[in-house]
Coordinates of C-alpha atoms and ligand atoms in Angstrom, one line a residue:
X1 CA 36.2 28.0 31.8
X2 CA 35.8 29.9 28.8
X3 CA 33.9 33.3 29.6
X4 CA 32.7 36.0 26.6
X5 CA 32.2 39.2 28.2
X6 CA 30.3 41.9 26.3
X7 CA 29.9 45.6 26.9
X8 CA 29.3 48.4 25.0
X9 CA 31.8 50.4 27.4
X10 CA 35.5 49.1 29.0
X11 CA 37.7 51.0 31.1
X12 CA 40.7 51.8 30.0
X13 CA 38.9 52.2 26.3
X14 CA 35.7 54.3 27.0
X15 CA 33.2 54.7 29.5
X16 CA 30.3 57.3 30.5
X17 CA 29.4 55.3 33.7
X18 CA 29.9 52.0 36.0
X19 CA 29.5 49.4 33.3
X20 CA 32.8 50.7 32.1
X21 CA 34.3 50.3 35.4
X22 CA 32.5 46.6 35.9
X23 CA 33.6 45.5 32.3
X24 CA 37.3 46.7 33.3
X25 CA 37.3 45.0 36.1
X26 CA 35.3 41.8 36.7
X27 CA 37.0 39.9 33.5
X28 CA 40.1 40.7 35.1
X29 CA 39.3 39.1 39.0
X30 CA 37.9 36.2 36.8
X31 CA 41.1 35.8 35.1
X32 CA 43.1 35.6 38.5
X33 CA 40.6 32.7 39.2
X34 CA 41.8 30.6 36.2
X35 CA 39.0 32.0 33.5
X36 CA 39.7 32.6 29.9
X37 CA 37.7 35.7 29.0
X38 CA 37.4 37.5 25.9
X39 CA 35.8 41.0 25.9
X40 CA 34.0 43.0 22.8
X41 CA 33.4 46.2 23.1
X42 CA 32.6 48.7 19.7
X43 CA 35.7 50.3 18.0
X44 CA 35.1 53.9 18.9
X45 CA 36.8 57.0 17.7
X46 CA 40.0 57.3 19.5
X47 CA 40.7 54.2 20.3
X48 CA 44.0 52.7 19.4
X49 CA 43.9 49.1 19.8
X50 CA 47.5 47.5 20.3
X51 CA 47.3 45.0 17.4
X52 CA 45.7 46.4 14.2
X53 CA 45.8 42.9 12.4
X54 CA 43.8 40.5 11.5
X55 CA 41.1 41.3 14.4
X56 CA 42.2 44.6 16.4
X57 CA 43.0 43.4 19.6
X58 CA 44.2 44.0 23.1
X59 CA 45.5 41.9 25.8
X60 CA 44.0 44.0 28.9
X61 CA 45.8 41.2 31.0
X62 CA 47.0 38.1 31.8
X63 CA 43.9 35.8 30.2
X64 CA 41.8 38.8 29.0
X65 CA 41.6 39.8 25.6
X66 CA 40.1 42.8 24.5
X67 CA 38.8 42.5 20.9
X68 CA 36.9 45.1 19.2
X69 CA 34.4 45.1 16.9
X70 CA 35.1 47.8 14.0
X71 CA 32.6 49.9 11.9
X72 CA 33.9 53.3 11.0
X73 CA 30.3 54.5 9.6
X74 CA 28.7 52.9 12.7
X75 CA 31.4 53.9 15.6
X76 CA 33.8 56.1 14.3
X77 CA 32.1 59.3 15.3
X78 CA 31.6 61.3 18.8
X79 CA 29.4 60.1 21.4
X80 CA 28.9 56.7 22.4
X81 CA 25.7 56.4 22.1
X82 CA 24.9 59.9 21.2
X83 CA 25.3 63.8 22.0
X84 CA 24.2 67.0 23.3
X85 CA 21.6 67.0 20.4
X86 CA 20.2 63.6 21.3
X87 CA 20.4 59.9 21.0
X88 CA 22.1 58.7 17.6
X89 CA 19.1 57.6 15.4
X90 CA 20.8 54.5 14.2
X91 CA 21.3 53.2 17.6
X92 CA 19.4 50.2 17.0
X93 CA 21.4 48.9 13.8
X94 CA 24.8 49.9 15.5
X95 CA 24.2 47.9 18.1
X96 CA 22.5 44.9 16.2
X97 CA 25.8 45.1 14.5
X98 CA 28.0 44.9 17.4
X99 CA 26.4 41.8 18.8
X100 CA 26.0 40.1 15.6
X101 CA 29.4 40.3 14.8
X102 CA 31.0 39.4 18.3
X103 CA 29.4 35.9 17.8
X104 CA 30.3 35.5 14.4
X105 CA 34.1 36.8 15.8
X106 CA 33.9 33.8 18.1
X107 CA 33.6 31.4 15.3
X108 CA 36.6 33.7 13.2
X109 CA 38.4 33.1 16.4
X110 CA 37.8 29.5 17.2
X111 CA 36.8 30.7 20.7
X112 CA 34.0 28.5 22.0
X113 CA 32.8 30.2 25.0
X114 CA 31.1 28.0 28.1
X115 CA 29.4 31.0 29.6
X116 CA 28.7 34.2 27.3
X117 CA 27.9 37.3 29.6
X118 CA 26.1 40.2 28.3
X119 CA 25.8 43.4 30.2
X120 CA 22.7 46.3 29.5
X121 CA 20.9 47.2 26.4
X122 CA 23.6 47.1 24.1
X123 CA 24.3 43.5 23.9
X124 CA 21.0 42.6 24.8
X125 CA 20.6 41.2 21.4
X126 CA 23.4 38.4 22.0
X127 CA 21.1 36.1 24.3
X128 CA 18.2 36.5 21.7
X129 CA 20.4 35.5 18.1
X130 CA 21.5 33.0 20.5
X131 CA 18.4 31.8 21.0
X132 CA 16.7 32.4 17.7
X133 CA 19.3 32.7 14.6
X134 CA 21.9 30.4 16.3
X135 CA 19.7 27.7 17.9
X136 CA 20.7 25.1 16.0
X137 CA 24.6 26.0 15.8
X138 CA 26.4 23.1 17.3
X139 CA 29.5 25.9 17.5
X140 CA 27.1 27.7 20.4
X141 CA 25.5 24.5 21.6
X142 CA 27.1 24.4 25.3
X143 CA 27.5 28.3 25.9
X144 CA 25.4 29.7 28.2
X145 CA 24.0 32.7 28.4
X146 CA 24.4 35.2 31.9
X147 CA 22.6 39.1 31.4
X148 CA 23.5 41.7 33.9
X149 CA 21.1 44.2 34.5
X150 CA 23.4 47.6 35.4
X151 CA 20.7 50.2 34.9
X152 CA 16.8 49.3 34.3
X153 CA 16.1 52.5 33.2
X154 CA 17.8 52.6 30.3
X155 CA 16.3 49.7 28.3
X156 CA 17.2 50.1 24.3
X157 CA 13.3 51.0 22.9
X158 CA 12.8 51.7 19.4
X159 CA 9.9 52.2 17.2
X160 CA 8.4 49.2 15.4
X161 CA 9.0 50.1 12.2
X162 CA 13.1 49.2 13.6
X163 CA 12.4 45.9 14.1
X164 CA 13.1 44.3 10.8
X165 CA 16.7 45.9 11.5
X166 CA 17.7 43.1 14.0
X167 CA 17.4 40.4 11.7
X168 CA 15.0 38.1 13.6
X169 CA 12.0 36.3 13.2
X170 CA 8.7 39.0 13.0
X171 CA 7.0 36.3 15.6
X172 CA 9.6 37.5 17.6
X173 CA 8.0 40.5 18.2
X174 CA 5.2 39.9 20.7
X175 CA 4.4 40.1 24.4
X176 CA 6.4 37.0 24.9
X177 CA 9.1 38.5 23.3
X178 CA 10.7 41.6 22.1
X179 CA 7.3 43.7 22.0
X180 CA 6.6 46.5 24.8
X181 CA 3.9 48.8 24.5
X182 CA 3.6 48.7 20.6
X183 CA 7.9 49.3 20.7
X184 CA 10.4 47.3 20.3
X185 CA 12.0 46.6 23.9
X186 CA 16.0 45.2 23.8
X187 CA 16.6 44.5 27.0
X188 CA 13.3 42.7 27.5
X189 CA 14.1 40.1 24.7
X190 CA 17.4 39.6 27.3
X191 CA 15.3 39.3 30.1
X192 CA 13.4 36.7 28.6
X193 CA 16.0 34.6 26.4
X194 CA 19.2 35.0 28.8
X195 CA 19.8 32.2 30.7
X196 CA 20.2 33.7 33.7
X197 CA 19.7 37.2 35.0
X198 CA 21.8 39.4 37.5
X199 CA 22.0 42.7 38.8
X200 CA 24.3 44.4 40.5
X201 CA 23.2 44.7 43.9
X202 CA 20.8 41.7 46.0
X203 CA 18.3 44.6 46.9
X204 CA 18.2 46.0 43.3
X205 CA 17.4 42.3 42.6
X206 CA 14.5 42.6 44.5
X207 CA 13.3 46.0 44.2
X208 CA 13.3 45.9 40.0
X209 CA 10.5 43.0 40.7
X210 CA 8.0 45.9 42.0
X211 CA 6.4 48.2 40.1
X212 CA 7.9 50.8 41.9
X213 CA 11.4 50.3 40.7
X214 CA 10.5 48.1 37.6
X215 CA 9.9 50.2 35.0
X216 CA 7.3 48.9 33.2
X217 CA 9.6 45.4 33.3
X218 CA 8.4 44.2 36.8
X219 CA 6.3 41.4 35.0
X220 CA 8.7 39.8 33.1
X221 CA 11.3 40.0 36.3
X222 CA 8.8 39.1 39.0
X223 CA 8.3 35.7 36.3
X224 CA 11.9 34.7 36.0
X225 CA 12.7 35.6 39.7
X226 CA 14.1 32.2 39.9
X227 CA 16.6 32.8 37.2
X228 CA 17.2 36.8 39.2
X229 CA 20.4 37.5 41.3
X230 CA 21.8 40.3 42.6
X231 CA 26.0 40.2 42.8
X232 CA 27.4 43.5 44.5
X233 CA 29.8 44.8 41.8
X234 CA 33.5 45.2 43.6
X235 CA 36.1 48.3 43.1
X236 CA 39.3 47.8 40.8
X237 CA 41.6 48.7 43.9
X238 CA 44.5 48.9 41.2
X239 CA 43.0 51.9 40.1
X240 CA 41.3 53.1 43.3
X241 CA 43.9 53.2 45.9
X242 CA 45.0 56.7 47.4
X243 CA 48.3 54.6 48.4
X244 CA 49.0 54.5 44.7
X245 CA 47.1 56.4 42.9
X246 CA 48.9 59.0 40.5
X247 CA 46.1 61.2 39.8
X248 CA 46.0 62.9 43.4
X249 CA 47.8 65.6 44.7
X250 CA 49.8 63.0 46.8
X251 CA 49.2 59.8 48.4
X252 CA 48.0 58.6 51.5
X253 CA 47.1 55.7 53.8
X254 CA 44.8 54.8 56.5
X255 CA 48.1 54.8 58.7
X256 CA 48.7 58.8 57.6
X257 CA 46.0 61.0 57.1
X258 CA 48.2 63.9 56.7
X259 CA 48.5 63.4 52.9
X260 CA 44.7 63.3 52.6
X261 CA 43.9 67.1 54.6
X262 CA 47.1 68.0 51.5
X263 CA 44.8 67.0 49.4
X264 CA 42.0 68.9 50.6
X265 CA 44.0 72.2 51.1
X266 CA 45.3 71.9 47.5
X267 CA 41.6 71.0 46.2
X268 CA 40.0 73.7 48.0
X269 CA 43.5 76.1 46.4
X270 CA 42.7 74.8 42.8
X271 CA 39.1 75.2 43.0
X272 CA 38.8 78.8 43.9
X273 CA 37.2 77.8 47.4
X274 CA 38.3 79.0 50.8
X275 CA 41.6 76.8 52.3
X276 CA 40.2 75.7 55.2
X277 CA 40.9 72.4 56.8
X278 CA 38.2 72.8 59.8
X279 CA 35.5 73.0 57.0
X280 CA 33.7 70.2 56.1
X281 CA 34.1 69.7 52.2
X282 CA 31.1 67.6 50.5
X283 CA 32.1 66.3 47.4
X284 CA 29.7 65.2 44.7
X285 CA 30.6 63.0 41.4
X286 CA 27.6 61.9 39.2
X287 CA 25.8 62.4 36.6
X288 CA 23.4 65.5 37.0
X289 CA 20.2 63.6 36.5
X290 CA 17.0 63.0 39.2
X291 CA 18.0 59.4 39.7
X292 CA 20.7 60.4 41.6
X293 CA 19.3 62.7 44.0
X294 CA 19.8 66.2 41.9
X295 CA 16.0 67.0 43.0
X296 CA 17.2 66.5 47.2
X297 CA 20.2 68.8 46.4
X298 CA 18.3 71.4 43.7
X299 CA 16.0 71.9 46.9
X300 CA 18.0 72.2 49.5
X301 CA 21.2 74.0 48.0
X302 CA 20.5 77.6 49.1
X303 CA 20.1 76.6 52.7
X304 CA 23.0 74.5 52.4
X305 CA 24.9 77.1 51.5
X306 CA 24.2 78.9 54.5
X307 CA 26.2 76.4 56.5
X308 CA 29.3 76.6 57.4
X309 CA 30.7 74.0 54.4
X310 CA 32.0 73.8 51.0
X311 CA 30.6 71.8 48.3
X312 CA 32.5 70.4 45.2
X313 CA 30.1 69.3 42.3
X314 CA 31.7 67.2 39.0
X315 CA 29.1 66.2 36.5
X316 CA 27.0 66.2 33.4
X317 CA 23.6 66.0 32.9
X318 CA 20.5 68.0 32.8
X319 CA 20.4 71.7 31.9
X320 CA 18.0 72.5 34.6
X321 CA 20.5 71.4 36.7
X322 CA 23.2 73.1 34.9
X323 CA 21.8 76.0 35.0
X324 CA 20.4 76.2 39.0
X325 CA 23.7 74.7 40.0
X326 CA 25.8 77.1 37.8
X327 CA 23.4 80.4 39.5
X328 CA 24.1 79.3 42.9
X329 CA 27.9 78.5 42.3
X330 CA 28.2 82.2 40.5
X331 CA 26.9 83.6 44.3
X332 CA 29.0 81.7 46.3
X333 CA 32.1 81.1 44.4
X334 CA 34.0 80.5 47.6
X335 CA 32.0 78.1 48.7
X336 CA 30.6 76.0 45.8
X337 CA 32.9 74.6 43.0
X338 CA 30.9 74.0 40.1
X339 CA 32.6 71.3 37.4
X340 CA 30.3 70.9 34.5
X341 CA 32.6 68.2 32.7
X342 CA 33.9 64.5 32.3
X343 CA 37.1 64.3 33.9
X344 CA 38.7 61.4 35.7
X345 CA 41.6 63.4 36.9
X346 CA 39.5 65.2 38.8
X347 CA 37.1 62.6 40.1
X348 CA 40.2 61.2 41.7
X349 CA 40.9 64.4 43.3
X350 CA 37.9 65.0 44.7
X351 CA 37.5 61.4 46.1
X352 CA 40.7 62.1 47.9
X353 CA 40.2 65.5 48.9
X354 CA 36.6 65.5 50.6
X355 CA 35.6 64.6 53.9
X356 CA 31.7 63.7 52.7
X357 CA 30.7 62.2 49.9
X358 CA 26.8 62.8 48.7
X359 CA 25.3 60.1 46.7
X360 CA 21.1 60.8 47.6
X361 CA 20.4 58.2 44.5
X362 CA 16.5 57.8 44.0
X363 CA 17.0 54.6 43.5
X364 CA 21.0 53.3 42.5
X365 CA 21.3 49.4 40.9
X366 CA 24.9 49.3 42.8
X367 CA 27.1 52.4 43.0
X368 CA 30.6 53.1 42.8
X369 CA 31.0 56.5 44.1
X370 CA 30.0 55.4 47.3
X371 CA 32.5 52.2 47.1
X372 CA 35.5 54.4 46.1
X373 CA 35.0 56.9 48.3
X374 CA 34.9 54.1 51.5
X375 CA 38.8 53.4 49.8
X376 CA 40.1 57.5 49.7
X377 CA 38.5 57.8 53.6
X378 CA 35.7 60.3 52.2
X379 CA 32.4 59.4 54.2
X380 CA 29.3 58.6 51.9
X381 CA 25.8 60.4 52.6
X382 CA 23.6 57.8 51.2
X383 CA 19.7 57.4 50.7
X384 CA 18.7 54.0 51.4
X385 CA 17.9 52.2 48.3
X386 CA 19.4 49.4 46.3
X387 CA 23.2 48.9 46.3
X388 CA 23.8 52.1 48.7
X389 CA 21.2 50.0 50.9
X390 CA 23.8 47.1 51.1
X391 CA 26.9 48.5 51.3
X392 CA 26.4 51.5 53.4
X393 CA 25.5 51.3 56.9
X394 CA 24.5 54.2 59.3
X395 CA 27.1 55.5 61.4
X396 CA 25.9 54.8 65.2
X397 CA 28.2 56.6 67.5
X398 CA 26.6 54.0 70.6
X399 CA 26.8 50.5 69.4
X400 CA 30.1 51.7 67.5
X401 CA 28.9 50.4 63.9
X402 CA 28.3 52.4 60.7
X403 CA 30.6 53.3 57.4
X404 CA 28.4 56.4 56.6
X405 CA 25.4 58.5 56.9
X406 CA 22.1 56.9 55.7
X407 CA 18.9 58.7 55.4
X408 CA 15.6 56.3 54.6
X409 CA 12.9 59.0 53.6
X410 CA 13.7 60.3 49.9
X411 CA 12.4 63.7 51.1
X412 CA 14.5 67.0 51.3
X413 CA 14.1 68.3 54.7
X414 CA 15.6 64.7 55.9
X415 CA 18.1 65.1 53.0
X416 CA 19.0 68.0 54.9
X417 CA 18.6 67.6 58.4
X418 CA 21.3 64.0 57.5
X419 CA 23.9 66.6 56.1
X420 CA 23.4 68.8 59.4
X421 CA 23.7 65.4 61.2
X422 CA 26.8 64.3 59.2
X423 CA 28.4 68.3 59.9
X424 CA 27.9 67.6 64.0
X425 CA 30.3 64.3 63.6
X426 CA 33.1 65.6 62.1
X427 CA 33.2 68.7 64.6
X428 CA 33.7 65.6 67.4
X429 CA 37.7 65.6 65.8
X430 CA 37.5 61.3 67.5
X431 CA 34.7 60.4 66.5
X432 CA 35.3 61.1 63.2
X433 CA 38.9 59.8 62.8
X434 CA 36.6 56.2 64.3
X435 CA 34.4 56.6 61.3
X436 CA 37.2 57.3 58.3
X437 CA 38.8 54.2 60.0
X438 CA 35.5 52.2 59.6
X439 CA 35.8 53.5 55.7
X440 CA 39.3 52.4 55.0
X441 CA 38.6 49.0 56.7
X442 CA 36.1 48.1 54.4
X443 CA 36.8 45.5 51.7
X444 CA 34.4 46.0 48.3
X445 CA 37.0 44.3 46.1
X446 CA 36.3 42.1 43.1
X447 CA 38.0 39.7 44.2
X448 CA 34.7 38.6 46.5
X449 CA 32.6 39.2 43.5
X450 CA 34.3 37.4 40.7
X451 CA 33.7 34.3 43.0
X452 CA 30.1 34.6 43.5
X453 CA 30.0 34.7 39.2
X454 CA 32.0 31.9 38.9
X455 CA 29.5 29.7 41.5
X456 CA 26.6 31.0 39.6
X457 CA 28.8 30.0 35.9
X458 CA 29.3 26.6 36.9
X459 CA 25.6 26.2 38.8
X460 CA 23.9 26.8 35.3
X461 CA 26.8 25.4 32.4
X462 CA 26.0 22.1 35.0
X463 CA 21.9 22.6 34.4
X464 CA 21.6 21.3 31.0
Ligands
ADP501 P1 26.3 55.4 37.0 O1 27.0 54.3 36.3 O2 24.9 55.2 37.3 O3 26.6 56.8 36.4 P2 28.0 54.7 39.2 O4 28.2 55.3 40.6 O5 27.8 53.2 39.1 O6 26.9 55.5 38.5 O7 29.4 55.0 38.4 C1 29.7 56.3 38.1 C2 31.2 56.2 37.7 O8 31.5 57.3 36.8 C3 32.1 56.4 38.9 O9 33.3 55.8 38.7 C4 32.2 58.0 38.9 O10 33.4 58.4 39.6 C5 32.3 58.3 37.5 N1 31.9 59.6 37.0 C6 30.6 60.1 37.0 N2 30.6 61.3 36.5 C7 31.9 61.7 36.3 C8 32.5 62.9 35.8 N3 31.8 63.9 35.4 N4 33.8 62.9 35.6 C9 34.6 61.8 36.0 N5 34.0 60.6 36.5 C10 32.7 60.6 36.6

């Protein structure tokens, strides 16, 4: 089976979030399964690809080619899709760009794709020229078209004056197409001319259908909820594996938690808090936005810091958050480590080093944080929505079951009293050594993934 993956983001190559991770990962696991998958991403500054001639390319493994679609004046500058100061005002024509090109690469290429998957915003525009500017194109005849939904929030919505900038038809541009609220909506022209539709968790799948989750798209969703799954993303465990990973202060195993409290001890060193090992340390990796819970925390930070606990924070985002985060941090430098910054390095650390991980997500299409920290040992505090809903189960101490600590009422007081819950299991020194086990036991590889893609691949290329 020929597969065309497209993201706007790829780990190794760039990445801001969990589309990079997914797009680093899943072309891979379908690879081991016998695939042949091509991947385009944008050529963005800093990016050496391997081969500079005649297409830049990179074999990212054995069946997946990286190939990248070059524009200096479009991609050749910082930010991927802009910077501190704001969006970048031509996102609309960089991106037409990017998914016009990768199907006219294809045809460069010879590569005649059965199933082309297209992943957020950014290539939204791929299932629509297929649909519109390619229909007749015998070259695109039998390729299918799969678009994952990672994030509804962030949908690609320009002003209407943009629209002649794709290159499409003006009828195009109505309520039964690209047309939302007098703008013009990307990712809703996916949702309607894609083939098929995932997202990345099943109860994301279903909440995104309600207008409480839907934003503003739970129409269009609720009508093609036929053509709507929800596929759990899985965890690159070649890069996620405290048995191997580089990046930590030293490695560890589910059979030796020794190397994981060295971790801890030399976190707590490096970041300036107390070297404790009997406090509990809660890490936090995210971006510093409300959808991931910064509201719960913002309220309850001062009384959490009245507990007995340290907190480690790495993140970017919001400068109200920035700023209260940063205050708090400045008053109890010993026991909150505040890391206003990207860095993987880090991340890793932290992972290994914490015995809690918070993720209070409003709402959260899948997750990684919580899936990596399972692998490194470190507990996840979750609120119940979306993928943390189906992959994180409440610890109970009396039937024996649970990988974490769930809390079901986005409120901050219950936010809080879960933390104080989660403090009281790891003083019981067994009961929590049964829990970290639970973690490491877990399985969230993409190896269980890529199969449920490659069912739904051959279900629709056999629906002619
Ligand atoms: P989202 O894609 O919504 O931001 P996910 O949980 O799906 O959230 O993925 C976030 C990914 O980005 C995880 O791999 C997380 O470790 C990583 N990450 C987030 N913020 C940072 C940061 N400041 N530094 C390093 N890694 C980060």
């Amino acid at each position: 089976m020929k597969i065309l993956f497209c993201s706007s983001e790829v780990v190794p190559f760039a990445k801001t979030g969990g589309l990079a991770d997914v797009a680093g990962a899943l072309p891979k696991a379908l690879a081991k399964k016998g695939a042949d998958v091509k991947i385009t991403m944008p050529l963005y500054k800093n990016i050496k690809p391997k081969s500079n001639t005649p297409l830049a390319h990179t074999p990212v493994a054995k069946n997946v080619d990286c190939l990248f679609i070059e524009n200096d004046s479009f991609f050749n500058r910082d930010g991927l899709y802009g910077t501190s100061l704001g969006d970048h005002p031509d996102n609309l024509e960089r991106f037409a760009f990017y998914c016009m090109k990768t199907l006219a690469l294809m045809k460069d290429i010879d590569f005649q794709p059965d199933i082309i998957h297209c992943n957020d915003w950014q290539s939204a525009l791929i299932p629509v020229y297929l649909k519109s500017i390619f229909r007749d194109d015998s070259f695109f005849k039998k390729a299918k078209t799969v678009f994952t939904i990672h994030n509804l929030a962030y949908q690609g919505v320009f002003a209407e004056n943009e629209f002649n900038k794709i290159g499409i038809d003006r009828s195009l541009f109505g309520i039964q197409g690209l047309e939302f609220y007098g703008k013009v909506n990307l990712l809703k022209g996916a949702l309607i001319f894609s083939d098929h539709l995932t997202t990345v968790s099943p109860t994301y799948a279903r909440e995104i259908q309600t207008k409480e989750f839907g934003c503003g798209l739970e129409g269009v969703l609720y009508e093609r909820r036929n053509n709507l799954s929800g596929i759990l993303n899985g965890l690159d465990y070649d890069i996620w594996n405290p048995q191997v990973d580089s990046l930590i202060f030293e490695k560890f195993s589910s059979d030796d938690l020794s190397g994981k409290a060295k971790n801890k001890q030399l976190l707590q060193k490096q970041s300036g808090l107390a070297v404790d090992k009997s406090i509990p340390l809660f890490g936090m990796i995210s971006r510093l936005a409300e959808q991931k819970g910064l509201d719960l925390l913002a309220k309850t930070i001062e009384q959490l810091m009245k507990l007995n606990i340290q907190v480690i924070i790495l993140g970017t985002g919001e400068k109200y958050y920035h700023d209260l985060l940063g205050a708090m941090a400045k008053k109890y430098p010993r026991k909150l480590s505040l890391n206003l910054k990207f860095d993987d390095k880090l991340a890793h650390s932290i992972y290994a080093a914490s015995d809690i991980f918070l993720m209070p997500s409003r709402y959260e299409p899948c997750g990684l944080g919580q899936l990596i920290s399972l692998k490194y040992g470190t507990i996840p505090l979750v609120f119940k929505t979306g993928g943390l809903a189906d992959t994180i189960e409440d610890f109970d101490e009396k039937r024996g079951c649970g990988n974490g600590f769930v809390f079901d009422e986005y409120d901050p007081e219950v936010f809080f009293e879960t933390i104080k819950r989660s403090i009281d299991t790891y003083r019981i020194k067994e009961l929590w050594k049964e829990l970290v086990l639970a973690a490491f036991a877990c399985d969230f590889s993409w190896e269980n993934s890529a199969k449920h893609y490659l069912d739904l691949y051959k279900r629709i290329m056999t629906n002619a």
